[in-house]
CSV table of C-alpha atoms in Angstrom, one decimal:
chain,number,residue,atom,x,y,z
A,1,MET,CA,0.0,0.0,0.0
A,2,ILE,CA,1.4,3.4,-1.0
A,3,LEU,CA,-0.9,5.6,0.9
A,4,LYS,CA,-3.5,4.7,3.5
A,5,ILE,CA,-5.7,7.3,5.3
A,6,LYS,CA,-8.0,6.0,8.0
A,7,ASP,CA,-10.7,8.2,9.7
A,8,LEU,CA,-8.7,11.4,9.1
A,9,LYS,CA,-10.3,14.4,10.9
A,10,LYS,CA,-9.4,18.0,10.6
A,11,ASP,CA,-11.6,20.8,11.8
A,12,TYR,CA,-11.5,24.5,10.8
A,13,GLY,CA,-14.4,26.3,12.5
A,14,ASP,CA,-17.5,25.1,10.7
A,15,PHE,CA,-15.5,23.0,8.2
A,16,HIS,CA,-14.9,19.4,9.1
A,17,LEU,CA,-12.8,17.0,7.0
A,18,ASN,CA,-13.6,13.4,7.5
A,19,TRP,CA,-11.7,11.1,5.2
A,20,SER,CA,-10.5,7.5,4.6
A,21,MET,CA,-8.9,6.3,1.4
A,22,GLU,CA,-6.3,4.0,0.0
A,23,LEU,CA,-3.9,4.3,-2.9
A,24,GLN,CA,-2.4,1.2,-4.4
A,25,GLU,CA,1.0,0.8,-6.2
A,26,GLY,CA,0.7,1.5,-9.9
A,27,MET,CA,-2.6,3.4,-9.6
A,28,VAL,CA,-3.7,7.0,-10.3
A,29,THR,CA,-6.3,8.2,-7.8
A,30,GLY,CA,-8.1,11.4,-8.3
A,31,ILE,CA,-9.8,13.6,-5.8
A,32,ILE,CA,-12.5,15.8,-7.4
A,33,GLY,CA,-14.4,18.6,-5.7
A,34,ALA,CA,-15.3,22.2,-6.0
A,35,ASN,CA,-13.1,25.0,-4.6
A,36,GLY,CA,-13.2,24.9,-0.9
A,37,ALA,CA,-14.5,21.3,-0.7
A,38,GLY,CA,-11.4,20.3,1.3
A,39,LYS,CA,-9.0,19.0,-1.3
A,40,SER,CA,-6.0,21.1,-0.2
A,41,THR,CA,-6.7,20.4,3.5
A,42,LEU,CA,-6.6,16.7,2.7
A,43,PHE,CA,-3.3,17.1,0.7
A,44,LYS,CA,-1.8,19.2,3.5
A,45,SER,CA,-2.7,16.6,6.0
A,46,VAL,CA,-1.1,13.9,4.0
A,47,LEU,CA,2.0,15.9,3.6
A,48,ASP,CA,2.1,16.7,7.4
A,49,LEU,CA,1.9,20.4,6.7
A,50,ILE,CA,-1.0,20.8,9.1
A,51,HIS,CA,-1.8,19.0,12.4
A,52,ILE,CA,-4.6,16.6,12.1
A,53,ASP,CA,-7.3,16.3,14.8
A,54,GLY,CA,-7.8,12.5,14.5
A,55,GLY,CA,-7.2,9.4,12.5
A,56,SER,CA,-4.1,8.1,10.9
A,57,ILE,CA,-2.1,8.6,7.6
A,58,GLU,CA,0.5,6.1,6.4
A,59,ILE,CA,2.8,6.6,3.4
A,60,PHE,CA,4.8,3.6,2.3
A,61,GLY,CA,3.4,1.9,5.4
A,62,LYS,CA,4.9,4.5,7.8
A,63,THR,CA,3.3,7.4,9.7
A,64,CYS,CA,4.5,10.8,8.6
A,65,ASP,CA,6.8,11.2,11.6
A,66,LYS,CA,8.5,7.9,10.7
A,67,LEU,CA,9.3,8.9,7.1
A,68,THR,CA,13.0,9.0,6.4
A,69,MET,CA,14.8,11.4,4.1
A,70,LYS,CA,15.0,8.6,1.6
A,71,ASP,CA,11.3,8.1,1.8
A,72,LYS,CA,10.7,11.8,1.2
A,73,GLU,CA,13.0,11.6,-1.8
A,74,ASP,CA,10.5,9.1,-3.2
A,75,ILE,CA,7.6,11.7,-3.0
A,76,GLY,CA,7.1,14.4,-5.6
A,77,VAL,CA,4.8,17.2,-4.7
A,78,VAL,CA,2.9,20.0,-6.4
A,79,LEU,CA,0.9,22.3,-4.0
A,80,ALA,CA,-2.1,24.3,-5.1
A,81,GLU,CA,-0.3,27.3,-3.5
A,82,GLY,CA,3.4,27.4,-3.1
A,83,GLY,CA,6.6,26.3,-4.7
A,84,PHE,CA,10.2,27.4,-4.7
A,85,SER,CA,10.8,31.0,-3.9
A,86,THR,CA,9.6,33.1,-6.8
A,87,TYR,CA,12.9,35.1,-6.6
A,88,LEU,CA,14.7,32.0,-7.9
A,89,THR,CA,15.3,31.1,-11.5
A,90,ILE,CA,15.2,27.5,-12.9
A,91,GLY,CA,19.0,27.8,-13.3
A,92,LYS,CA,19.3,28.5,-9.6
A,93,ILE,CA,16.8,25.7,-8.6
A,94,ILE,CA,18.8,23.0,-10.5
A,95,PRO,CA,21.8,22.9,-8.0
A,96,VAL,CA,19.3,22.9,-5.1
A,97,MET,CA,17.5,19.9,-6.5
A,98,ARG,CA,20.8,18.2,-7.2
A,99,ASN,CA,21.7,18.6,-3.5
A,100,MET,CA,18.2,17.5,-2.4
A,101,TYR,CA,17.6,14.4,-4.4
A,102,HIS,CA,20.1,11.7,-5.2
A,103,ALA,CA,18.0,10.6,-8.2
A,104,PHE,CA,17.6,14.1,-9.7
A,105,ASN,CA,18.2,13.8,-13.4
A,106,GLN,CA,19.6,17.2,-14.4
A,107,ASP,CA,20.0,16.6,-18.1
A,108,ASP,CA,16.5,15.1,-18.5
A,109,PHE,CA,15.1,18.1,-16.4
A,110,LYS,CA,16.8,20.6,-18.6
A,111,LYS,CA,15.6,18.8,-21.7
A,112,LYS,CA,12.0,18.9,-20.5
A,113,CYS,CA,12.3,22.6,-19.6
A,114,GLU,CA,13.5,23.2,-23.2
A,115,GLN,CA,10.6,21.1,-24.5
A,116,PHE,CA,8.1,23.2,-22.5
A,117,GLN,CA,9.9,26.5,-23.4
A,118,LEU,CA,10.7,27.3,-19.8
A,119,PRO,CA,13.6,29.8,-19.7
A,120,LEU,CA,16.4,28.9,-17.2
A,121,ASP,CA,17.4,32.5,-16.4
A,122,LYS,CA,14.0,34.0,-15.7
A,123,GLN,CA,12.8,34.5,-12.1
A,124,ILE,CA,9.6,32.5,-11.4
A,125,LYS,CA,7.8,35.7,-10.4
A,126,ASP,CA,8.2,36.9,-13.9
A,127,MET,CA,6.8,33.7,-15.4
A,128,SER,CA,3.2,33.2,-16.5
A,129,THR,CA,0.8,31.1,-14.4
A,130,GLY,CA,1.0,28.4,-17.0
A,131,MET,CA,4.8,28.4,-17.0
A,132,SER,CA,5.1,28.1,-13.3
A,133,ALA,CA,2.5,25.4,-13.2
A,134,LYS,CA,4.5,23.4,-15.7
A,135,LEU,CA,7.7,24.0,-13.8
A,136,ASN,CA,6.1,22.7,-10.6
A,137,VAL,CA,5.0,19.4,-12.3
A,138,LEU,CA,8.4,19.0,-14.0
A,139,LEU,CA,10.1,19.4,-10.6
A,140,ALA,CA,7.9,16.8,-8.9
A,141,MET,CA,8.7,14.4,-11.7
A,142,SER,CA,12.4,15.1,-11.9
A,143,HIS,CA,13.7,12.7,-9.3
A,144,GLY,CA,11.9,9.4,-10.1
A,145,ALA,CA,9.5,9.6,-7.1
A,146,LYS,CA,7.4,6.5,-6.4
A,147,LEU,CA,4.5,8.7,-5.3
A,148,LEU,CA,3.4,11.9,-6.8
A,149,ILE,CA,1.0,14.1,-4.7
A,150,LEU,CA,-0.4,16.7,-7.0
A,151,ASP,CA,-2.8,19.3,-5.7
A,152,GLU,CA,-4.5,21.1,-8.6
A,153,PRO,CA,-1.5,20.8,-10.9
A,154,THR,CA,-3.4,21.9,-13.9
A,155,ALA,CA,-4.9,25.0,-12.3
A,156,GLY,CA,-4.5,28.1,-14.5
A,157,LEU,CA,-3.5,26.2,-17.6
A,158,ASP,CA,-5.1,26.4,-21.0
A,159,VAL,CA,-6.5,23.2,-22.6
A,160,LEU,CA,-3.4,22.5,-24.6
A,161,ALA,CA,-1.0,22.9,-21.7
A,162,ARG,CA,-3.3,20.7,-19.5
A,163,GLY,CA,-3.3,18.0,-22.2
A,164,GLU,CA,0.5,18.2,-22.3
A,165,LEU,CA,0.9,17.8,-18.6
A,166,LEU,CA,-1.6,15.0,-18.4
A,167,ASP,CA,0.3,13.1,-21.2
A,168,MET,CA,3.4,13.6,-19.1
A,169,MET,CA,1.7,12.0,-16.1
A,170,ARG,CA,0.6,9.0,-18.2
A,171,GLU,CA,4.2,8.6,-19.4
A,172,TYR,CA,5.4,8.9,-15.8
A,173,MET,CA,3.3,5.9,-14.9
A,174,GLU,CA,4.8,3.6,-17.5
A,175,PRO,CA,7.4,1.9,-15.2
A,176,GLY,CA,4.4,0.4,-13.4
A,177,ASN,CA,5.6,0.8,-9.8
A,178,ARG,CA,4.6,4.5,-9.4
A,179,SER,CA,1.5,6.0,-8.0
A,180,ILE,CA,-0.2,9.4,-8.3
A,181,LEU,CA,-2.7,11.1,-6.0
A,182,ILE,CA,-4.1,14.1,-7.9
A,183,SER,CA,-6.8,16.6,-7.3
A,184,SER,CA,-8.6,18.9,-9.6
A,185,HIS,CA,-11.9,20.8,-9.9
A,186,ILE,CA,-11.8,20.0,-13.6
A,187,SER,CA,-13.5,16.6,-14.0
A,188,SER,CA,-12.3,16.0,-17.6
A,189,ASP,CA,-8.6,16.1,-16.4
A,190,LEU,CA,-9.2,13.2,-14.0
A,191,GLU,CA,-11.8,11.1,-15.9
A,192,ASN,CA,-9.3,10.1,-18.5
A,193,LEU,CA,-6.2,9.9,-16.3
A,194,CYS,CA,-7.3,8.1,-13.1
A,195,ASP,CA,-8.0,4.5,-12.2
A,196,ASP,CA,-10.3,5.5,-9.5
A,197,LEU,CA,-12.0,8.7,-8.3
A,198,TYR,CA,-13.0,10.1,-5.0
A,199,MET,CA,-15.5,13.0,-4.9
A,200,ILE,CA,-15.3,15.4,-1.9
A,201,HIS,CA,-17.9,17.9,-0.8
A,202,LYS,CA,-17.6,20.0,2.3
A,203,GLY,CA,-15.0,17.7,3.7
A,204,GLU,CA,-17.1,14.6,3.2
A,205,GLN,CA,-16.4,11.7,0.9
A,206,ILE,CA,-19.5,11.4,-1.3
A,207,LEU,CA,-18.2,8.9,-3.9
A,208,HIS,CA,-15.5,6.4,-4.5
A,209,GLU,CA,-15.7,4.5,-7.8
A,210,ASP,CA,-13.5,3.2,-10.6
A,211,ALA,CA,-13.1,6.0,-13.1
A,212,ASP,CA,-14.7,3.9,-15.8
A,213,THR,CA,-17.9,3.3,-13.9
A,214,VAL,CA,-18.1,6.5,-11.8
A,215,MET,CA,-21.1,7.9,-13.6
A,216,ASP,CA,-22.9,4.6,-13.6
A,217,THR,CA,-23.4,5.2,-9.8
A,218,PHE,CA,-25.3,8.4,-10.2
A,219,GLY,CA,-28.4,9.3,-12.2
A,220,ILE,CA,-29.6,12.8,-12.8
A,221,LEU,CA,-33.4,13.2,-12.6
A,222,LYS,CA,-35.0,16.2,-14.3
A,223,MET,CA,-38.5,16.8,-12.9
A,224,THR,CA,-41.3,19.2,-12.9
A,225,GLU,CA,-42.6,20.5,-9.6
A,226,ASP,CA,-45.6,18.1,-9.8
A,227,GLN,CA,-43.3,15.2,-10.4
A,228,TYR,CA,-41.1,16.2,-7.6
A,229,ARG,CA,-44.0,16.3,-5.2
A,230,GLN,CA,-45.0,12.7,-6.2
A,231,VAL,CA,-41.6,10.9,-5.9
A,232,ASP,CA,-40.2,9.1,-2.9
A,233,THR,CA,-37.7,11.7,-1.8
A,234,LYS,CA,-35.9,9.1,0.3
A,235,LYS,CA,-34.4,7.8,-3.0
A,236,LEU,CA,-33.0,11.2,-3.8
A,237,TYR,CA,-29.5,12.2,-2.9
A,238,TYR,CA,-29.2,15.9,-3.7
A,239,VAL,CA,-31.8,18.3,-5.0
A,240,LYS,CA,-31.4,21.5,-6.9
A,241,LYS,CA,-34.3,23.9,-7.6
A,242,GLU,CA,-34.4,25.1,-11.1
A,243,GLY,CA,-36.6,27.7,-12.7
A,244,TYR,CA,-39.0,25.1,-14.2
A,245,GLY,CA,-38.7,22.3,-11.6
A,246,TYR,CA,-35.9,20.3,-10.0
A,247,HIS,CA,-32.7,18.6,-10.9
A,248,CYS,CA,-32.0,15.7,-8.5
A,249,ILE,CA,-29.2,13.1,-8.1
A,250,THR,CA,-30.1,9.6,-7.2
A,251,ARG,CA,-28.0,6.6,-6.4
A,252,ASP,CA,-30.8,4.2,-7.2
A,253,LYS,CA,-31.4,4.6,-10.9
A,254,GLN,CA,-33.3,1.3,-11.2
A,255,PHE,CA,-35.9,2.4,-8.7
A,256,PHE,CA,-36.9,5.4,-10.9
A,257,ILE,CA,-36.7,3.4,-14.1
A,258,ASP,CA,-39.2,0.9,-12.6
A,259,ASN,CA,-41.5,3.2,-10.7
A,260,TYR,CA,-41.3,6.6,-12.5
A,261,PRO,CA,-40.7,5.9,-16.2
A,262,GLN,CA,-42.1,9.2,-17.1
A,263,ILE,CA,-39.3,11.2,-15.3
A,264,ILE,CA,-36.3,12.1,-17.4
A,265,LEU,CA,-33.3,10.1,-16.1
A,266,GLU,CA,-29.9,11.0,-17.6
A,267,LYS,CA,-26.5,9.5,-17.0
A,268,GLY,CA,-25.0,13.0,-16.7
A,269,ASN,CA,-21.4,13.8,-16.0
A,270,ILE,CA,-19.2,14.6,-13.1
A,271,ASP,CA,-19.5,18.4,-13.6
A,272,GLU,CA,-23.3,18.2,-13.6
A,273,VAL,CA,-23.3,16.1,-10.4
A,274,LEU,CA,-20.8,18.5,-8.8
A,275,THR,CA,-23.0,21.5,-9.7
A,276,ILE,CA,-26.1,19.9,-8.2
A,277,ILE,CA,-24.3,19.0,-5.1
A,278,GLU,CA,-22.6,22.4,-4.7
A,279,ARG,CA,-25.6,24.5,-5.5
A,280,GLY,CA,-28.4,22.3,-4.3
A,281,LYS,CA,-29.1,20.7,-0.9
A,282,ARG,CA,-29.1,17.2,0.6
A,283,ALA,CA,-32.5,15.5,0.0
B,1,MET,CA,20.6,20.3,4.8
B,2,LYS,CA,23.1,20.9,2.0
B,3,GLY,CA,20.2,21.5,-0.4
B,4,LEU,CA,18.7,24.1,1.9
B,5,LEU,CA,22.0,25.8,2.3
B,6,VAL,CA,22.4,25.9,-1.5
B,7,LYS,CA,18.9,27.3,-1.8
B,8,ASP,CA,19.6,30.1,0.7
B,9,PHE,CA,22.9,31.0,-0.9
B,10,GLN,CA,21.1,31.1,-4.3
B,11,LEU,CA,18.5,33.4,-2.6
B,12,LEU,CA,21.2,35.6,-1.1
B,13,GLN,CA,22.8,35.9,-4.5
B,14,THR,CA,19.6,37.6,-5.8
B,15,ASN,CA,20.7,40.4,-3.4
B,16,LYS,CA,24.2,40.5,-4.8
B,17,MET,CA,23.9,44.2,-5.8
B,18,THR,CA,23.2,45.1,-2.1
B,19,PHE,CA,26.5,43.6,-0.7
B,20,PRO,CA,28.9,45.9,-2.7
B,21,ILE,CA,27.0,49.0,-1.4
B,22,PHE,CA,27.6,48.0,2.2
B,23,ILE,CA,31.2,47.1,1.5
B,24,ILE,CA,31.7,50.6,-0.1
B,25,ILE,CA,30.1,52.3,2.9
B,26,ALA,CA,32.5,50.3,5.1
B,27,LEU,CA,35.5,51.3,3.0
B,28,VAL,CA,34.5,55.0,3.1
B,29,PHE,CA,34.5,54.7,6.9
B,30,LEU,CA,37.9,53.0,6.9
B,31,ILE,CA,39.4,55.5,4.4
B,32,SER,CA,38.0,58.7,6.1
B,33,GLY,CA,38.2,57.4,9.6
B,34,ASP,CA,41.0,56.9,12.1
B,35,GLN,CA,42.2,53.9,14.1
B,36,GLU,CA,38.8,53.6,15.8
B,37,ALA,CA,37.0,53.2,12.5
B,38,GLY,CA,37.7,49.4,12.5
B,39,PHE,CA,35.7,49.1,15.7
B,40,PHE,CA,32.7,50.4,13.8
B,41,VAL,CA,33.2,48.6,10.5
B,42,VAL,CA,33.6,45.1,12.0
B,43,PRO,CA,30.2,45.0,13.9
B,44,TYR,CA,28.5,46.9,11.0
B,45,ILE,CA,29.5,44.4,8.3
B,46,THR,CA,29.1,41.4,10.6
B,47,MET,CA,25.6,42.5,11.5
B,48,ILE,CA,24.7,43.2,7.8
B,49,PHE,CA,25.8,39.8,6.7
B,50,GLY,CA,24.0,38.1,9.7
B,51,ILE,CA,20.8,40.0,9.0
B,52,MET,CA,20.9,39.0,5.4
B,53,THR,CA,21.0,35.3,6.4
B,54,VAL,CA,18.0,35.8,8.7
B,55,SER,CA,16.2,37.5,5.8
B,56,THR,CA,16.1,34.2,3.9
B,57,VAL,CA,13.2,33.3,6.3
B,58,SER,CA,11.2,36.1,4.7
B,59,TYR,CA,12.0,34.8,1.2
B,60,ASP,CA,10.7,31.4,2.4
B,61,GLU,CA,7.5,33.0,3.6
B,62,VAL,CA,6.7,34.7,0.3
B,63,ASP,CA,4.1,32.9,-1.8
B,64,HIS,CA,3.8,30.0,0.7
B,65,SER,CA,7.3,28.8,-0.3
B,66,ILE,CA,7.8,27.4,3.2
B,67,ALA,CA,5.0,24.9,2.7
B,68,TYR,CA,6.7,23.6,-0.4
B,69,ILE,CA,10.1,23.4,1.3
B,70,MET,CA,8.6,21.2,4.0
B,71,THR,CA,7.5,18.7,1.3
B,72,LEU,CA,11.2,18.3,0.2
B,73,PRO,CA,13.5,15.8,1.9
B,74,VAL,CA,13.9,18.0,5.0
B,75,THR,CA,12.3,18.1,8.4
B,76,ARG,CA,11.2,21.1,10.5
B,77,LYS,CA,14.2,20.4,12.7
B,78,ILE,CA,16.6,20.3,9.8
B,79,TYR,CA,15.1,23.6,8.5
B,80,VAL,CA,15.8,25.3,11.9
B,81,VAL,CA,19.4,23.9,12.2
B,82,GLU,CA,20.2,25.0,8.7
B,83,LYS,CA,19.1,28.6,9.5
B,84,TYR,CA,21.5,28.6,12.5
B,85,VAL,CA,24.3,27.2,10.4
B,86,LEU,CA,23.6,29.8,7.8
B,87,MET,CA,23.6,32.6,10.4
B,88,LEU,CA,26.9,31.4,11.8
B,89,LEU,CA,28.4,31.2,8.4
B,90,GLY,CA,27.1,34.7,7.6
B,91,THR,CA,28.5,36.3,10.8
B,92,ILE,CA,31.9,34.5,10.3
B,93,ILE,CA,32.2,35.6,6.7
B,94,GLY,CA,31.1,39.1,7.6
B,95,TRP,CA,33.6,39.2,10.5
B,96,ALA,CA,36.4,37.8,8.3
B,97,ILE,CA,35.9,40.3,5.5
B,98,SER,CA,35.6,43.3,7.8
B,99,PHE,CA,38.4,42.2,10.1
B,100,GLY,CA,40.6,41.6,7.0
B,101,ALA,CA,39.8,45.0,5.5
B,102,ALA,CA,40.3,46.9,8.7
B,103,SER,CA,43.5,45.0,9.5
B,104,VAL,CA,44.9,45.8,6.1
B,105,PHE,CA,44.1,49.5,6.7
B,106,ALA,CA,45.8,49.3,10.1
B,107,VAL,CA,49.0,47.9,8.6
B,108,VAL,CA,49.0,50.3,5.6
B,109,ARG,CA,48.4,53.3,7.8
B,110,ALA,CA,50.9,52.0,10.4
B,111,TYR,CA,48.3,52.3,13.3
B,112,GLU,CA,49.7,51.2,16.6
B,113,LEU,CA,47.5,48.2,17.3
B,114,ASP,CA,47.4,45.8,20.2
B,115,TRP,CA,46.7,42.8,17.9
B,116,VAL,CA,45.6,40.5,20.6
B,117,GLN,CA,43.1,43.1,21.9
B,118,TRP,CA,42.0,43.8,18.3
B,119,ILE,CA,41.4,40.2,17.5
B,120,VAL,CA,39.7,39.3,20.8
B,121,THR,CA,37.5,42.4,20.7
B,122,THR,CA,36.3,41.8,17.2
B,123,LEU,CA,35.7,38.1,17.9
B,124,VAL,CA,33.6,39.0,20.9
B,125,ILE,CA,31.7,41.5,18.7
B,126,MET,CA,31.1,38.7,16.3
B,127,VAL,CA,29.7,36.4,19.0
B,128,VAL,CA,27.5,39.2,20.4
B,129,MET,CA,26.2,39.8,16.9
B,130,PHE,CA,25.4,36.1,16.5
B,131,MET,CA,23.6,36.2,19.8
B,132,PHE,CA,21.5,39.1,18.6
B,133,LEU,CA,20.6,37.0,15.5
B,134,CYS,CA,19.6,34.2,17.9
B,135,VAL,CA,17.0,36.6,19.3
B,136,MET,CA,15.9,37.6,15.8
B,137,LEU,CA,15.4,34.2,14.3
B,138,PRO,CA,12.8,32.7,16.6
B,139,VAL,CA,10.9,36.0,16.7
B,140,GLN,CA,10.8,36.0,12.8
B,141,LEU,CA,9.8,32.3,12.7
B,142,LYS,CA,7.0,33.0,15.2
B,143,PHE,CA,5.6,36.3,14.0
B,144,GLY,CA,6.7,36.5,10.3
B,145,ALA,CA,8.7,39.2,8.6
B,146,THR,CA,6.5,42.2,9.1
B,147,ASN,CA,5.3,41.6,12.7
B,148,SER,CA,8.7,40.5,13.9
B,149,ARG,CA,10.1,44.0,13.5
B,150,ILE,CA,7.5,45.4,15.9
B,151,VAL,CA,8.1,42.5,18.3
B,152,LEU,CA,11.8,43.0,18.2
B,153,ILE,CA,11.4,46.8,18.9
B,154,VAL,CA,9.2,45.9,21.9
B,155,ILE,CA,11.7,43.3,23.2
B,156,PHE,CA,14.6,45.7,23.0
B,157,ALA,CA,12.5,48.5,24.5
B,158,ILE,CA,11.6,46.2,27.4
B,159,ILE,CA,15.3,45.4,27.9
B,160,ALA,CA,16.3,49.1,27.8
B,161,ILE,CA,13.5,50.0,30.2
B,162,GLY,CA,14.5,47.1,32.4
B,163,ILE,CA,18.1,48.3,32.6
B,164,LEU,CA,17.0,51.9,33.2
B,165,GLY,CA,14.6,50.7,35.9
B,166,ILE,CA,17.2,48.7,37.7
B,167,LYS,CA,19.6,51.7,37.6
B,168,ASN,CA,16.9,54.0,39.0
B,169,LEU,CA,15.8,51.5,41.6
B,170,VAL,CA,19.3,51.2,43.1
B,171,PRO,CA,19.6,54.1,45.6
B,172,VAL,CA,22.3,56.7,44.8
B,173,GLY,CA,25.5,55.9,46.5
B,174,TYR,CA,24.5,52.3,47.2
B,175,VAL,CA,26.9,51.1,44.6
B,176,ASP,CA,30.4,52.2,45.3
B,177,SER,CA,31.9,52.5,41.9
B,178,ALA,CA,35.5,52.6,43.2
B,179,HIS,CA,34.8,49.4,45.1
B,180,MET,CA,33.2,47.8,42.1
B,181,THR,CA,36.2,48.6,39.9
B,182,ILE,CA,38.5,47.0,42.5
B,183,VAL,CA,36.3,43.9,42.6
B,184,LEU,CA,36.1,43.7,38.8
B,185,ASN,CA,39.9,44.2,38.5
B,186,ARG,CA,40.5,41.4,41.0
B,187,ILE,CA,38.2,39.1,39.0
B,188,ILE,CA,39.9,40.0,35.7
B,189,ASN,CA,43.4,39.6,37.2
B,190,SER,CA,42.5,36.2,38.7
B,191,VAL,CA,41.4,34.8,35.4
B,192,THR,CA,43.3,34.8,32.2
B,193,ILE,CA,42.0,36.4,29.0
B,194,ALA,CA,41.5,32.8,27.6
B,195,GLY,CA,39.5,32.0,30.7
B,196,VAL,CA,37.2,35.0,30.3
B,197,CYS,CA,36.8,34.2,26.6
B,198,GLY,CA,36.0,30.6,27.4
B,199,ILE,CA,33.3,31.6,29.9
B,200,PHE,CA,31.9,34.0,27.4
B,201,LEU,CA,31.8,31.3,24.7
B,202,VAL,CA,30.1,28.9,27.0
B,203,ILE,CA,27.4,31.5,27.8
B,204,ALA,CA,27.0,32.2,24.0
B,205,ALA,CA,26.8,28.5,23.2
B,206,VAL,CA,24.1,27.9,25.8
B,207,PHE,CA,22.2,31.0,24.7
B,208,SER,CA,22.4,29.8,21.0
B,209,LEU,CA,21.3,26.3,21.9
B,210,LEU,CA,18.4,27.7,23.9
B,211,SER,CA,17.4,29.9,21.0
B,212,MET,CA,17.6,26.9,18.6
B,213,LYS,CA,15.4,24.8,20.9
B,214,ILE,CA,12.8,27.6,21.0
B,215,SER,CA,12.9,27.9,17.2
B,216,MET,CA,12.4,24.2,16.9
B,217,GLY,CA,9.4,24.4,19.2
B,218,ILE,CA,7.9,27.2,17.1
B,219,MET,CA,8.4,25.3,13.9
B,220,LYS,CA,6.9,22.1,15.4
B,221,GLN,CA,3.7,24.0,16.2
B,222,LYS,CA,3.5,25.7,12.8
B,223,GLN,CA,0.9,24.8,10.2
B,224,PHE,CA,1.4,25.6,6.6
């Protein structure tokens, strides 16, 4: 087991994170949720950047305080906020990485920088959002880490750049003994990359499925007000009021197919599900 | 730790235009000053170099860089130890440059220097400067770059008021200065200069270790 989180608890005032998950070797696991859902709190907890209020986190079978420097060399990280000092240039970061990681491949890193048109002599603060996002991912992948922990690595990137980075991640997984934990609020990034997906909303885990079958779990019902009044609301998961009626999520599609064939039932996609959850309310 | 030191040296290099300015100011003092100028230049340059090293904490704070640093192969403890090593290197390099420059001037201008006194005094200055940095660093780690300035002003104000307070509390004439001088001379005469320096170094080492322990405690509690 590469990563195991059991009953993790972290409270910030009204926000409560309550999380359990596992990440197996050779797998890419995605965490999807809206901004403020708790993704970064989860990642910071895993990385021991914040103190947790309960539960346990194990990386490579060890709790965070037992991780050796060698273990930490096997972890590559991208944070949603934060990287090397923005006063540094890539040229100045290279000797730092060389002295931090035994497996840092300087030539390969320089080649990748050239490929992504990242100048070695420009301060990070003068780079575009896209350039610094690419740099952060390249740095995380530059030392052959067994585990990549990537919090919103594609944030601020255009479609082309996102595609390039996602391709790089697929390539990174080729040796077979590597794992990635990645978060995003852009579902399409994760749908095609991940083996399994977790959905997070207000600190709670609302879904964990294989990426291929994730949308088979949920059905989206589109109902008029009259239809909504007639249905068994116990079978609804989330409800969002619309101008003309209701959009609802159900986990029991078969029940509605059998009992309410007149109600429109769509497979939907992750973005639609997230929108109803975010803007609607629990049924 | 080597990686962190390299990072901080790289950060300090971004300030490379500032160093020559301070060196020029020091040279102006040495050129225009007399024999006493060296006693200003050594603490001045040593302090500048030392403060520069502490300023790397501010660089780490900008744009949440410190959170990222903690995901690298370092621990909170290593981060603190590295800052003290950097501060020590900074003060030693600052002392060496300023001592070297002032000594060259002394030789060229044929000042009559008591070399032992000159070396010992400037070394003591260097250690005092390092102890001052040992106060600065935990304050900066705890309160951040902006607030730490205010906290430091308050700390030194309290120390100054404390000294003044003690002075005023002691009744006039209670301390016999002539007697004090005799006592002090007796102490100084009974111990060698090496002994005094040794005691001073032990005090400085204990003070530094205490400061480092406090800094480690602060870092342990920090959340990023």
